[in-house]
Coordinates of C-alpha atoms in Angstrom, one line a residue:
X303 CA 46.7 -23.0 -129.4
X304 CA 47.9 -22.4 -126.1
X305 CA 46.6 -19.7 -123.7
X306 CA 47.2 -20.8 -120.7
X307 CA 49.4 -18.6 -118.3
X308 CA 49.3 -20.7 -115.2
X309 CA 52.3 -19.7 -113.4
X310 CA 52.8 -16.1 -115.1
X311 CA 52.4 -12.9 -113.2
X312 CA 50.8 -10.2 -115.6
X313 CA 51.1 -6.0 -114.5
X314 CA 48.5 -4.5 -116.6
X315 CA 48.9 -0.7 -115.7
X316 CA 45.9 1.8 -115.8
X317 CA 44.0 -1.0 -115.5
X318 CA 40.6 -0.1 -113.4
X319 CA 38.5 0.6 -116.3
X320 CA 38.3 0.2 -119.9
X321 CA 40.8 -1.4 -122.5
X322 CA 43.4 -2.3 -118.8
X323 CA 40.5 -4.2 -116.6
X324 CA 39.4 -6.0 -119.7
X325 CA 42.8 -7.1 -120.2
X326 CA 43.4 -7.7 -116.7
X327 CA 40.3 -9.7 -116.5
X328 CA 41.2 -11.9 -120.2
X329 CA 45.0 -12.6 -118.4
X330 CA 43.0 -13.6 -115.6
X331 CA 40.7 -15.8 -116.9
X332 CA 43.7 -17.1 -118.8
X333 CA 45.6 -18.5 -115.6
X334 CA 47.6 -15.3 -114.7
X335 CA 48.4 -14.0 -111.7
X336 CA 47.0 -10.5 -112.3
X337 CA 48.6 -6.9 -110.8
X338 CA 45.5 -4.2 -111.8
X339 CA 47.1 -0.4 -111.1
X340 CA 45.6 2.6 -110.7
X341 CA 45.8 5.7 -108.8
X342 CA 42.3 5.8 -106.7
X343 CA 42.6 3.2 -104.1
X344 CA 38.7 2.7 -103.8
X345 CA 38.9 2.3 -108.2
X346 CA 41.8 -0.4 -107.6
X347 CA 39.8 -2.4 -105.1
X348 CA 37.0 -2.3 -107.1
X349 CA 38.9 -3.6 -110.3
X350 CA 40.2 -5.8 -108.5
X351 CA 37.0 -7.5 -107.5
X352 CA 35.5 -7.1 -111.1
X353 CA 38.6 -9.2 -112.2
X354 CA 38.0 -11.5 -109.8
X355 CA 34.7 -12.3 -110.4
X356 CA 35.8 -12.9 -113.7
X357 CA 38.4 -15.3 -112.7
X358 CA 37.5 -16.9 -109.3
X359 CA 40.5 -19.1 -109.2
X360 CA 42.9 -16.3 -109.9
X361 CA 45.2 -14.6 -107.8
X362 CA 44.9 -10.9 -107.8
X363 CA 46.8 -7.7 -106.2
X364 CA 46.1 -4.4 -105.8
X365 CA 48.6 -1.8 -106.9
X366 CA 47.5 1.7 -105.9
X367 CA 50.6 3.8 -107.8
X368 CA 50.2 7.3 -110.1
X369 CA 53.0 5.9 -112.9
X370 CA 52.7 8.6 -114.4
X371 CA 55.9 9.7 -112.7
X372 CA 59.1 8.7 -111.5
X373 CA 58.8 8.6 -108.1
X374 CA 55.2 6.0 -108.5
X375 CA 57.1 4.0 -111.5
X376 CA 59.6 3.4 -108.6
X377 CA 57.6 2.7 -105.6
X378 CA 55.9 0.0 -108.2
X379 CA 58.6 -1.7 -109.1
X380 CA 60.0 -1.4 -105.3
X381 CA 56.4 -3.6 -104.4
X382 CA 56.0 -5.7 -107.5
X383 CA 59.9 -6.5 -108.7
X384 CA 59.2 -9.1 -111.3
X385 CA 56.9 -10.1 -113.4
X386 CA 56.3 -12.2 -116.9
X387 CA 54.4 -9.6 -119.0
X388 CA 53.8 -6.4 -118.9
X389 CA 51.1 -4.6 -120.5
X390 CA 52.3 -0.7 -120.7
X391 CA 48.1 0.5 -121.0
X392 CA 48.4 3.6 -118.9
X393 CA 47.5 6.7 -121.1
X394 CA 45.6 10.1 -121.0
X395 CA 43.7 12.0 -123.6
X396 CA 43.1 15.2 -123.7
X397 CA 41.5 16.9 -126.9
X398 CA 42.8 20.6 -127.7
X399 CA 43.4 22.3 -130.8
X400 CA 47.1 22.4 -131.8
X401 CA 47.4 26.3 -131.0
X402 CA 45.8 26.0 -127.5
X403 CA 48.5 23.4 -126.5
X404 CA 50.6 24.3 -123.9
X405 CA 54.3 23.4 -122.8
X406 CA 52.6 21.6 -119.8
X407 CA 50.3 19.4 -121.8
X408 CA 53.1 18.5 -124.0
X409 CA 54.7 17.3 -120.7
X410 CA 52.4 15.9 -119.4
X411 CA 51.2 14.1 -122.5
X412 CA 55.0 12.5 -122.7
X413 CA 55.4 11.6 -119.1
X414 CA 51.9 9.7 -118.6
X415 CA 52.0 8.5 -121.8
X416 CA 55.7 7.6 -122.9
X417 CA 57.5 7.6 -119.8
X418 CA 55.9 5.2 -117.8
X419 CA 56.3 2.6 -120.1
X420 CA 59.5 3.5 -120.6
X421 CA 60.7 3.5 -116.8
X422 CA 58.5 0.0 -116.3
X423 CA 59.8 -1.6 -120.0
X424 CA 63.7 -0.5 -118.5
X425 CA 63.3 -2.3 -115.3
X426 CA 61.0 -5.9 -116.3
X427 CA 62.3 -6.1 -119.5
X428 CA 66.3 -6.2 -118.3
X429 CA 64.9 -8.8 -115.7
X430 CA 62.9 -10.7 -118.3
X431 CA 65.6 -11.2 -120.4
X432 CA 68.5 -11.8 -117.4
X433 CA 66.5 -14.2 -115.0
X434 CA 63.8 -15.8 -117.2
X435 CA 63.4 -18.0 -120.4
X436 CA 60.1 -16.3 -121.4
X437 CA 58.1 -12.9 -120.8
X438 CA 55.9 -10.7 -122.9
X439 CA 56.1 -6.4 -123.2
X440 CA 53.0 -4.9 -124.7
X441 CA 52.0 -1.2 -125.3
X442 CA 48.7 -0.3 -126.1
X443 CA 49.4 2.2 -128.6
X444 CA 46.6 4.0 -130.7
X445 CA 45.6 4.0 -134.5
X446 CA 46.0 7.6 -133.5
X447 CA 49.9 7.0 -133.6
X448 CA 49.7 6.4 -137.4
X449 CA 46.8 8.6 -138.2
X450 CA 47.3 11.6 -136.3
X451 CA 44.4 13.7 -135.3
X452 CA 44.0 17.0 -135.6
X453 CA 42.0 18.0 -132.3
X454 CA 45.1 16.7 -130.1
X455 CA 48.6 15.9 -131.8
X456 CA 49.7 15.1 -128.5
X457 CA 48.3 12.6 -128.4
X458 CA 49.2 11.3 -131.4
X459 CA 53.1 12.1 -131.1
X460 CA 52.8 10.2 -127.7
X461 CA 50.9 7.2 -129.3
X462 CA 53.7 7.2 -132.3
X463 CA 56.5 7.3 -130.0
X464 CA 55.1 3.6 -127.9
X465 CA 55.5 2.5 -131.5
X466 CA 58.9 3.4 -131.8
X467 CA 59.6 2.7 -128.6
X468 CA 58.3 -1.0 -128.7
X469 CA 60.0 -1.9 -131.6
X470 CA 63.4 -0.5 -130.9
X471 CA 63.3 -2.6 -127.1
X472 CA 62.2 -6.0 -129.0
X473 CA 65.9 -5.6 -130.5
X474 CA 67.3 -6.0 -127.5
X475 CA 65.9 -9.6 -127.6
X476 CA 67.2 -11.5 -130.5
X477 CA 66.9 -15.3 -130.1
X478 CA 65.1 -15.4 -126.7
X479 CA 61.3 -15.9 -125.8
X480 CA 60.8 -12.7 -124.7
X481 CA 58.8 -10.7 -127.1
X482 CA 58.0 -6.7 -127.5
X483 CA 54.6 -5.8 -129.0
X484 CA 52.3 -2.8 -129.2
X485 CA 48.8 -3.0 -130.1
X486 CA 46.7 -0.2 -131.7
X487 CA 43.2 0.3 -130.9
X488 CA 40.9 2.3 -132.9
X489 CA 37.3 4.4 -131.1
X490 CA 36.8 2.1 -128.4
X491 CA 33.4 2.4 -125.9
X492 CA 35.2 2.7 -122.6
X493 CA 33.5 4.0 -119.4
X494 CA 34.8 7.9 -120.0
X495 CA 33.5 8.0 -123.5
X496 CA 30.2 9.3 -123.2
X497 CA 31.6 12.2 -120.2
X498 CA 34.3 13.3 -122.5
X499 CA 32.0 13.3 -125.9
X500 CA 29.6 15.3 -123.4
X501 CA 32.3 17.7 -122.9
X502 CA 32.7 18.2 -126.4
X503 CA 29.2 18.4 -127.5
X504 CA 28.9 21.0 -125.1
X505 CA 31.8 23.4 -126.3
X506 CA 30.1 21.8 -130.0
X507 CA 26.2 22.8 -129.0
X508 CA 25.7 19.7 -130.0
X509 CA 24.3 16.1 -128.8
X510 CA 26.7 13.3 -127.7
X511 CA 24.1 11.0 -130.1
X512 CA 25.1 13.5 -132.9
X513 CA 29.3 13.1 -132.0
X514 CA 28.5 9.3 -131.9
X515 CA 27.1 9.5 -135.5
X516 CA 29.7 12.0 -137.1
X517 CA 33.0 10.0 -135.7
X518 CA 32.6 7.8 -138.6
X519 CA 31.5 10.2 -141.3
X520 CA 33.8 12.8 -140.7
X521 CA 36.7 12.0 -137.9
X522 CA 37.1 8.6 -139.0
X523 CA 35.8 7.8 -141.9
X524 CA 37.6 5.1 -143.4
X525 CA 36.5 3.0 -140.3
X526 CA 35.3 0.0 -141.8
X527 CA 34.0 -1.3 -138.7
X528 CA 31.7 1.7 -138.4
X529 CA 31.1 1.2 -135.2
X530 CA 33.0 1.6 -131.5
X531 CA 34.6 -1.3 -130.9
X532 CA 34.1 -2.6 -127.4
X533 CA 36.8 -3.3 -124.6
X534 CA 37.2 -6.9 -124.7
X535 CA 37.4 -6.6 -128.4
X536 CA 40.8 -5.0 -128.3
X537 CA 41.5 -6.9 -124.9
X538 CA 41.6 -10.1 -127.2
X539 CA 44.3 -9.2 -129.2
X540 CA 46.5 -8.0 -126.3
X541 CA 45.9 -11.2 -124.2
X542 CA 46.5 -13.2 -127.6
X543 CA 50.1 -11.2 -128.2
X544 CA 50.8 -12.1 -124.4
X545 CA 50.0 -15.4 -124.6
X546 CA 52.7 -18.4 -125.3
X547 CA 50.8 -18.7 -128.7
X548 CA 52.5 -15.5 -129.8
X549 CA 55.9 -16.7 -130.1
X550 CA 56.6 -15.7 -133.5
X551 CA 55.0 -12.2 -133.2
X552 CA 57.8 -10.0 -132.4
X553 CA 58.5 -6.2 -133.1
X554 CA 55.2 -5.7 -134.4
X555 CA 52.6 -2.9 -134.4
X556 CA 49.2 -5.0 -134.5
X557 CA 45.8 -3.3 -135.5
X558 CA 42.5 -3.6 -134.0
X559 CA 41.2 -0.1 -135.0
X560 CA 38.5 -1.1 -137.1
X561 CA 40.0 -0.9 -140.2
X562 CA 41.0 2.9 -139.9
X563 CA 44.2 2.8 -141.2
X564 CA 43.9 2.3 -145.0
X565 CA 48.1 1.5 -145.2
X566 CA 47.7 -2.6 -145.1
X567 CA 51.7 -2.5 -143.9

């Protein structure tokens, strides 16, 4: 099976914490040439060093951009104008009941979320496909796109429309080696979870340790994991799809949720 991505140049976009530095840090130890983003320029440089101290040997660059707007999609693309995969991992999440969210969150939502893969996918993709023989898009989608939830459907609708997204841009390449993924992650134990299920706990009166318990007895219960998963659990699968190993994998929605989603197609 081969891995190896010696020679490739890899934008992994929110990519200081969580799900992004993990991947940034698997590409890395994979022989990529690693771009980590984020909007804090002290939280890039210390990504940055994280990943390389995962991956001595690798080369890795700072890009201190907010994508999620135009203007920062451009100024990006401007710095960094080709690359051989692109993982589209930027996201927000934001849990509000349906009634309590505003025309601004659903903007928001869609322009963090949607957009800036959408403005990035337009730009590498189309250079991808003219100037190289090989390059890999992925979107980190959700298990959320497919099973919506009910405490933030924006969320959801932003995490089903990366799906659609993804596969309608791997039609525009038939018979090449470029490739279009998205990858859906279930409950995942990133950095932010225990500050946002302290939040809720709060407006719950509640325990975080109580949350923990009930997200798979009562949010997700279908889990069959039963259990978070952790970072570089999902990061696995995303390096995998990105890897030259992945060849035949194209168009596809891939699961790591944890066995969520009951649907086996």
């Amino acid at each position: 099976m081969d891995l190896d991505l010696t020679d490739k140049t890899a934008l992994v976009t929110g990519s200081t914490r969580g799900i992004g530095l993990a991947t940034a840090s698997g590409l890395a130890q994979m022989g990529a040439e690693v771009i980590v983003n984020g909007r804090d320029k002290a939280a890039v440089g210390e990504a940055v060093a994280k990943v390389q101290g995962a991956a001595p040997l690798a080369k890795v660059h700072a890009a201190v951009f907010d994508l999620g707007n135009a203007a920062g999609c451009a100024a990006l693309v401007k710095q960094f104008p080709d690359v051989d995969i692109l993982v589209n991992n930027l996201g927000i999440y934001d849990p509000k009941g349906f009634f309590e969210i505003e025309d601004s969150d659903w903007s928001k939502m869609f322009e963090v979320n949607v957009m800036s893969g959408v403005r990035l996918t337009r730009h590498y993709l189309k250079r991808m496909l003219e100037d190289k023989d090989w390059g890999r898009v992925v979107f980190v989608s959700s298990e959320s796109g497919v099973y919506i939830p009910k405490e933030m459907v924006h969320y959801g609708f932003s995490k089903s429309a990366q799906l659609v997204i993804a596969r309608g841009a791997a039609e525009t390449t038939k018979g090449t080696n470029v490739t279009v993924n998205s990858v859906m992650p279930g409950p995942t134990w990133v950095e932010m979870a225990p500050v946002r299920l302290a939040a809720r706990a709060k407006t719950m009166g509640t325990t975080v340790e109580d949350l923990v318990a009930r997200t798979f007895t009562e949010r997700r219960p279908a889990s069959l994991l039963q259990r978070y998963a952790k970072p570089e659990e999902v990061a696995n699968l995303i390096c995998y799809v990105c890897s030259k190993a992945s060849s035949a994998t194209n168009g596809a929605a891939l699961r790591v949720d944890g066995g969520i989603v009951t649907n086996p197609f």
